[in-house]
Amino acid sequence: MTDETKWLTEQIDRLAQQPEFTNRAFWLALARVVAEQDRRTEQLGGEVDGRTWSPDRW
Amino acid sequence: MTTLVLVSHPELADSSTQQFLKASLPKSAIIWEHIESQSTIDIEKEQRQLRQADRIILQFPLYWYSAPAGLKQWEDTVLTRNFVYGDHRYPLAGKSLGLVVSTGMPAAAFQRGGAEGFSLDDLLTPFAALAQRARMTWLPTLAIPQFSYLEEPEKLKLVTDYQRYLTQDYPDSLANRQAWFADQLASRIAQLPADQQVTGRMIADQFDQRRTAISDLQGTLAMIKEQEDD
């Protein structure tokens, strides 16, 4: 998890302390999408690196 | 997008699942109707609602591997041949049709070799056939197995999964999920206490930047792949 994601998740967790159940659910679900963004960014970055540095292309 | 939610349950007030789903409904653009609470089915009104909606959700508990009798009666009354396809106008074409089905058995029961031996897709095939006949887009079914056993975190997750099922663009890709959350953020931030709204806006900005970054990476990757094909 990047520092930026950690910070963002902490902020979202703080907002997830809402009295209304459906609002609490929203912020918690947003935190899950943020985690998914993190994974996707890492995978896409890895794939870009991998394809850019393919030994076949040296 | 307007979503029509048709609920079929013979004793709605006694159903904790249905009460939970009702309390979880998105705040706008939803038409909600309980089929069994109408003494007579007003065909014209029902057909008008179907025409107006972009997404149609049939929501019910699984009774003997199908919907409760009330929904079948509604189908047989409202979905006349002429309305669905008989006059070659297909008024439901292009709309999406989805099922929200609660079950008393666990999810794993509904598969070959499972306790029930058939998947929900197998059992609910007639609804998929209806969608095909009406030229509608079939949404993957949202199953809610054993609601009463859900713990609080699972119930919280269900709230948003249900809201997204009703209103998010199909298919359920990361791009569409991000778009749904981005779209929701403004109104959710407005509901926060005043001292938290600044944090809410910062979160929204960051979320948007990350969404753009992913889109940029996908663009770069597509370009690399295109060159590899040359």
Short mmCIF file of C-alpha atoms in Angstrom, two decimals:
data_model
loop_
_atom_site.label_atom_id
_atom_site.label_comp_id
_atom_site.label_asym_id
_atom_site.label_seq_id
_atom_site.Cartn_x
_atom_site.Cartn_y
_atom_site.Cartn_z
CA MET A 1 0.00 0.00 0.00
CA THR A 2 1.43 3.40 -0.97
CA ASP A 3 1.65 6.26 1.55
CA GLU A 4 -0.95 8.13 -0.45
CA THR A 5 -3.37 5.19 -0.26
CA LYS A 6 -2.69 4.83 3.46
CA TRP A 7 -3.49 8.49 4.04
CA LEU A 8 -6.60 8.32 1.86
CA THR A 9 -7.85 5.17 3.60
CA GLU A 10 -7.35 6.76 7.03
CA GLN A 11 -9.37 9.80 5.97
CA ILE A 12 -12.14 7.62 4.57
CA ASP A 13 -12.20 5.46 7.72
CA ARG A 14 -12.70 8.61 9.75
CA LEU A 15 -15.71 9.60 7.63
CA ALA A 16 -17.08 6.06 7.94
CA GLN A 17 -18.13 6.80 11.53
CA GLN A 18 -21.48 8.17 10.35
CA PRO A 19 -24.62 7.52 12.37
CA GLU A 20 -26.67 6.53 9.33
CA PHE A 21 -26.09 2.91 8.31
CA THR A 22 -26.29 3.52 4.55
CA ASN A 23 -23.78 6.39 4.72
CA ARG A 24 -21.38 4.32 6.79
CA ALA A 25 -21.73 1.59 4.18
CA PHE A 26 -20.86 4.05 1.39
CA TRP A 27 -17.57 5.24 2.89
CA LEU A 28 -16.49 1.70 3.76
CA ALA A 29 -17.25 0.60 0.19
CA LEU A 30 -15.28 3.57 -1.15
CA ALA A 31 -12.28 2.40 0.88
CA ARG A 32 -12.53 -0.98 -0.86
CA VAL A 33 -12.48 0.67 -4.29
CA VAL A 34 -9.47 2.75 -3.24
CA ALA A 35 -7.68 -0.50 -2.33
CA GLU A 36 -8.69 -1.89 -5.71
CA GLN A 37 -7.32 1.23 -7.44
CA ASP A 38 -4.05 0.61 -5.63
CA ARG A 39 -3.81 -2.99 -6.84
CA ARG A 40 -4.80 -2.08 -10.40
CA THR A 41 -2.27 0.78 -10.55
CA GLU A 42 0.49 -1.54 -9.36
CA GLN A 43 -0.47 -4.28 -11.82
CA LEU A 44 -0.76 -1.87 -14.75
CA GLY A 45 2.56 -0.22 -13.83
CA GLY A 46 4.16 -3.67 -13.63
CA GLU A 47 2.77 -4.64 -17.01
CA VAL A 48 3.97 -1.40 -18.62
CA ASP A 49 7.47 -2.00 -17.17
CA GLY A 50 7.45 -5.64 -18.18
CA ARG A 51 6.41 -4.96 -21.74
CA THR A 52 8.77 -1.98 -22.08
CA TRP A 53 11.76 -4.05 -20.88
CA SER A 54 10.97 -7.27 -22.71
CA PRO A 55 14.32 -9.02 -23.51
CA ASP A 56 12.89 -9.84 -26.96
CA ARG A 57 12.95 -6.15 -27.72
CA TRP A 58 16.56 -5.46 -26.69
CA MET B 1 -31.23 6.28 -15.02
CA THR B 2 -34.58 5.23 -13.55
CA THR B 3 -34.81 1.84 -11.89
CA LEU B 4 -38.05 0.00 -11.25
CA VAL B 5 -37.85 -2.42 -8.31
CA LEU B 6 -40.68 -4.95 -8.25
CA VAL B 7 -40.74 -6.85 -4.98
CA SER B 8 -42.63 -10.10 -4.65
CA HIS B 9 -43.11 -11.47 -1.15
CA PRO B 10 -46.35 -12.77 0.35
CA GLU B 11 -45.52 -11.37 3.82
CA LEU B 12 -43.27 -8.42 3.28
CA ALA B 13 -43.56 -6.96 6.78
CA ASP B 14 -42.23 -10.17 8.29
CA SER B 15 -39.19 -10.36 5.99
CA SER B 16 -36.06 -8.88 7.58
CA THR B 17 -34.25 -9.25 4.23
CA GLN B 18 -36.85 -7.22 2.35
CA GLN B 19 -37.07 -4.59 5.10
CA PHE B 20 -33.29 -4.25 5.03
CA LEU B 21 -33.25 -3.87 1.25
CA LYS B 22 -36.03 -1.29 1.41
CA ALA B 23 -34.04 0.75 3.94
CA SER B 24 -30.98 0.45 1.65
CA LEU B 25 -32.68 1.84 -1.47
CA PRO B 26 -30.86 4.68 -3.22
CA LYS B 27 -32.45 8.05 -2.43
CA SER B 28 -33.43 9.00 -5.96
CA ALA B 29 -34.51 7.67 -9.36
CA ILE B 30 -36.08 4.54 -7.92
CA ILE B 31 -39.66 3.35 -8.36
CA TRP B 32 -40.38 0.70 -5.73
CA GLU B 33 -43.45 -1.50 -5.80
CA HIS B 34 -44.64 -4.44 -3.74
CA ILE B 35 -46.65 -6.68 -6.03
CA GLU B 36 -48.71 -8.57 -3.43
CA SER B 37 -49.91 -5.43 -1.66
CA GLN B 38 -51.99 -4.40 -4.67
CA SER B 39 -55.53 -5.75 -4.59
CA THR B 40 -55.74 -5.73 -8.37
CA ILE B 41 -52.99 -5.42 -10.94
CA ASP B 42 -53.43 -2.25 -13.00
CA ILE B 43 -52.02 -3.45 -16.33
CA GLU B 44 -51.76 -0.01 -17.89
CA LYS B 45 -49.95 1.47 -14.90
CA GLU B 46 -47.55 -1.48 -14.71
CA GLN B 47 -46.76 -1.33 -18.42
CA ARG B 48 -46.25 2.44 -18.19
CA GLN B 49 -43.78 1.98 -15.32
CA LEU B 50 -41.91 -0.65 -17.31
CA ARG B 51 -41.70 1.68 -20.31
CA GLN B 52 -40.38 4.53 -18.16
CA ALA B 53 -37.67 2.53 -16.42
CA ASP B 54 -34.17 1.99 -17.79
CA ARG B 55 -33.51 -0.93 -15.45
CA ILE B 56 -36.05 -3.42 -14.12
CA ILE B 57 -35.30 -5.41 -10.99
CA LEU B 58 -37.37 -8.38 -9.86
CA GLN B 59 -36.74 -8.99 -6.19
CA PHE B 60 -37.98 -12.02 -4.28
CA PRO B 61 -37.13 -14.92 -1.98
CA LEU B 62 -36.54 -18.22 -3.74
CA TYR B 63 -39.63 -20.40 -3.20
CA TRP B 64 -39.27 -23.95 -4.48
CA TYR B 65 -36.57 -22.90 -6.93
CA SER B 66 -38.58 -20.06 -8.42
CA ALA B 67 -40.30 -16.79 -7.57
CA PRO B 68 -43.36 -16.58 -5.29
CA ALA B 69 -46.70 -17.08 -7.05
CA GLY B 70 -47.45 -13.34 -6.89
CA LEU B 71 -44.66 -12.53 -9.34
CA LYS B 72 -45.76 -15.24 -11.78
CA GLN B 73 -49.28 -13.85 -11.66
CA TRP B 74 -47.93 -10.35 -12.27
CA GLU B 75 -45.92 -11.61 -15.26
CA ASP B 76 -48.87 -13.46 -16.74
CA THR B 77 -51.10 -10.41 -16.33
CA VAL B 78 -48.81 -7.52 -17.27
CA LEU B 79 -46.39 -9.02 -19.77
CA THR B 80 -48.89 -9.63 -22.51
CA ARG B 81 -47.63 -10.95 -25.80
CA ASN B 82 -48.58 -7.77 -27.59
CA PHE B 83 -46.79 -5.63 -25.03
CA VAL B 84 -43.53 -7.58 -25.00
CA TYR B 85 -43.08 -8.42 -28.68
CA GLY B 86 -46.36 -9.05 -30.45
CA ASP B 87 -46.56 -5.76 -32.31
CA HIS B 88 -42.83 -5.84 -33.21
CA ARG B 89 -42.18 -2.67 -31.25
CA TYR B 90 -40.31 -4.24 -28.32
CA PRO B 91 -40.85 -1.44 -25.78
CA LEU B 92 -38.49 -3.10 -23.28
CA ALA B 93 -35.60 -3.49 -25.74
CA GLY B 94 -32.29 -2.11 -24.50
CA LYS B 95 -33.41 -1.93 -20.88
CA SER B 96 -31.64 -4.11 -18.35
CA LEU B 97 -33.32 -6.84 -16.30
CA GLY B 98 -31.87 -8.11 -13.04
CA LEU B 99 -32.93 -10.41 -10.21
CA VAL B 100 -32.29 -9.89 -6.51
CA VAL B 101 -32.89 -13.29 -4.98
CA SER B 102 -32.64 -14.25 -1.34
CA THR B 103 -32.13 -17.88 -0.44
CA GLY B 104 -32.34 -19.90 2.74
CA MET B 105 -29.47 -22.12 1.63
CA PRO B 106 -25.82 -20.99 1.41
CA ALA B 107 -24.34 -19.88 -1.91
CA ALA B 108 -22.28 -23.07 -2.21
CA ALA B 109 -25.49 -25.17 -2.28
CA PHE B 110 -26.37 -23.77 -5.70
CA GLN B 111 -23.91 -25.55 -7.97
CA ARG B 112 -23.41 -28.99 -9.46
CA GLY B 113 -22.49 -31.27 -6.61
CA GLY B 114 -23.82 -28.74 -4.06
CA ALA B 115 -26.72 -29.52 -1.74
CA GLU B 116 -29.24 -28.21 -4.30
CA GLY B 117 -27.35 -29.48 -7.33
CA PHE B 118 -28.38 -26.62 -9.61
CA SER B 119 -27.04 -23.09 -9.93
CA LEU B 120 -29.33 -20.08 -9.53
CA ASP B 121 -28.69 -19.35 -13.22
CA ASP B 122 -30.06 -22.83 -14.04
CA LEU B 123 -33.12 -22.43 -11.85
CA LEU B 124 -33.96 -18.92 -12.96
CA THR B 125 -33.55 -19.58 -16.68
CA PRO B 126 -37.17 -18.60 -17.52
CA PHE B 127 -36.38 -15.00 -16.47
CA ALA B 128 -33.30 -14.95 -18.70
CA ALA B 129 -35.44 -16.27 -21.54
CA LEU B 130 -37.93 -13.48 -20.93
CA ALA B 131 -35.10 -10.91 -21.08
CA GLN B 132 -33.92 -12.41 -24.36
CA ARG B 133 -37.42 -12.44 -25.85
CA ALA B 134 -37.95 -8.81 -24.84
CA ARG B 135 -34.49 -7.87 -26.19
CA MET B 136 -33.32 -6.72 -22.79
CA THR B 137 -29.83 -6.91 -21.30
CA TRP B 138 -29.58 -9.59 -18.63
CA LEU B 139 -27.72 -8.57 -15.47
CA PRO B 140 -25.85 -11.18 -13.44
CA THR B 141 -28.19 -12.13 -10.57
CA LEU B 142 -27.58 -10.58 -7.17
CA ALA B 143 -28.02 -13.49 -4.76
CA ILE B 144 -28.44 -12.90 -1.04
CA PRO B 145 -27.89 -16.26 0.64
CA GLN B 146 -28.80 -16.66 4.32
CA PHE B 147 -29.34 -13.00 5.13
CA SER B 148 -30.06 -13.71 8.79
CA TYR B 149 -26.57 -15.14 9.26
CA LEU B 150 -24.81 -12.02 7.94
CA GLU B 151 -22.57 -10.13 10.35
CA GLU B 152 -22.58 -6.33 10.44
CA PRO B 153 -19.61 -5.82 8.02
CA GLU B 154 -21.31 -8.11 5.50
CA LYS B 155 -24.59 -6.24 5.88
CA LEU B 156 -22.79 -2.94 5.34
CA LYS B 157 -21.23 -4.33 2.18
CA LEU B 158 -24.62 -5.54 1.01
CA VAL B 159 -26.08 -2.02 1.27
CA THR B 160 -23.68 -0.64 -1.32
CA ASP B 161 -23.61 -3.78 -3.48
CA TYR B 162 -27.41 -3.54 -3.69
CA GLN B 163 -27.38 0.19 -4.48
CA ARG B 164 -24.80 -0.37 -7.20
CA TYR B 165 -26.81 -3.27 -8.61
CA LEU B 166 -29.79 -0.95 -8.93
CA THR B 167 -28.05 2.09 -10.37
CA GLN B 168 -24.49 1.43 -11.57
CA ASP B 169 -23.69 1.08 -15.26
CA TYR B 170 -23.27 -2.45 -16.52
CA PRO B 171 -20.89 -4.36 -16.58
CA ASP B 172 -19.50 -4.16 -13.06
CA SER B 173 -15.97 -3.20 -14.16
CA LEU B 174 -13.52 -1.10 -12.15
CA ALA B 175 -14.14 1.78 -14.57
CA ASN B 176 -17.90 1.63 -13.96
CA ARG B 177 -17.42 1.18 -10.21
CA GLN B 178 -15.15 4.23 -10.06
CA ALA B 179 -17.64 6.25 -12.10
CA TRP B 180 -20.48 5.26 -9.73
CA PHE B 181 -18.53 6.29 -6.62
CA ALA B 182 -17.34 9.53 -8.22
CA ASP B 183 -20.94 10.32 -9.10
CA GLN B 184 -22.15 9.60 -5.57
CA LEU B 185 -19.44 11.56 -3.78
CA ALA B 186 -20.94 15.05 -4.11
CA SER B 187 -24.23 14.13 -2.46
CA ARG B 188 -22.53 11.99 0.21
CA ILE B 189 -20.17 14.85 1.08
CA ALA B 190 -23.16 17.18 1.40
CA GLN B 191 -24.60 14.84 4.04
CA LEU B 192 -21.44 14.99 6.18
CA PRO B 193 -21.23 17.27 9.23
CA ALA B 194 -19.89 20.70 8.18
CA ASP B 195 -16.45 20.13 9.77
CA GLN B 196 -15.91 16.94 7.76
CA GLN B 197 -16.89 18.27 4.37
CA VAL B 198 -13.38 19.61 3.62
CA THR B 199 -11.99 16.10 4.21
CA GLY B 200 -14.75 14.71 2.00
CA ARG B 201 -13.76 17.05 -0.84
CA MET B 202 -10.07 16.17 -0.48
CA ILE B 203 -10.97 12.50 -0.70
CA ALA B 204 -13.06 13.15 -3.82
CA ASP B 205 -10.13 15.01 -5.46
CA GLN B 206 -7.66 12.25 -4.66
CA PHE B 207 -10.10 9.61 -5.84
CA ASP B 208 -10.49 11.41 -9.14
CA GLN B 209 -6.72 11.78 -9.62
CA ARG B 210 -6.24 8.07 -9.03
CA ARG B 211 -9.00 7.28 -11.49
CA THR B 212 -7.28 9.45 -14.12
CA ALA B 213 -3.90 7.83 -13.36
CA ILE B 214 -5.36 4.35 -13.99
CA SER B 215 -6.95 5.51 -17.20
CA ASP B 216 -3.60 7.02 -18.34
CA LEU B 217 -1.76 3.77 -17.54
CA GLN B 218 -4.36 1.81 -19.52
CA GLY B 219 -3.83 4.20 -22.43
CA THR B 220 -0.05 3.73 -22.28
CA LEU B 221 -0.46 -0.04 -22.14
CA ALA B 222 -2.85 -0.05 -25.09
CA MET B 223 -0.27 1.96 -27.07
CA ILE B 224 2.54 -0.48 -26.18
CA LYS B 225 0.39 -3.47 -27.15
CA GLU B 226 -0.51 -1.83 -30.44
CA GLN B 227 3.19 -1.33 -31.26
CA GLU B 228 3.91 -4.95 -30.33
CA ASP B 229 1.36 -6.02 -32.92
CA ASP B 230 3.14 -4.12 -35.69
#
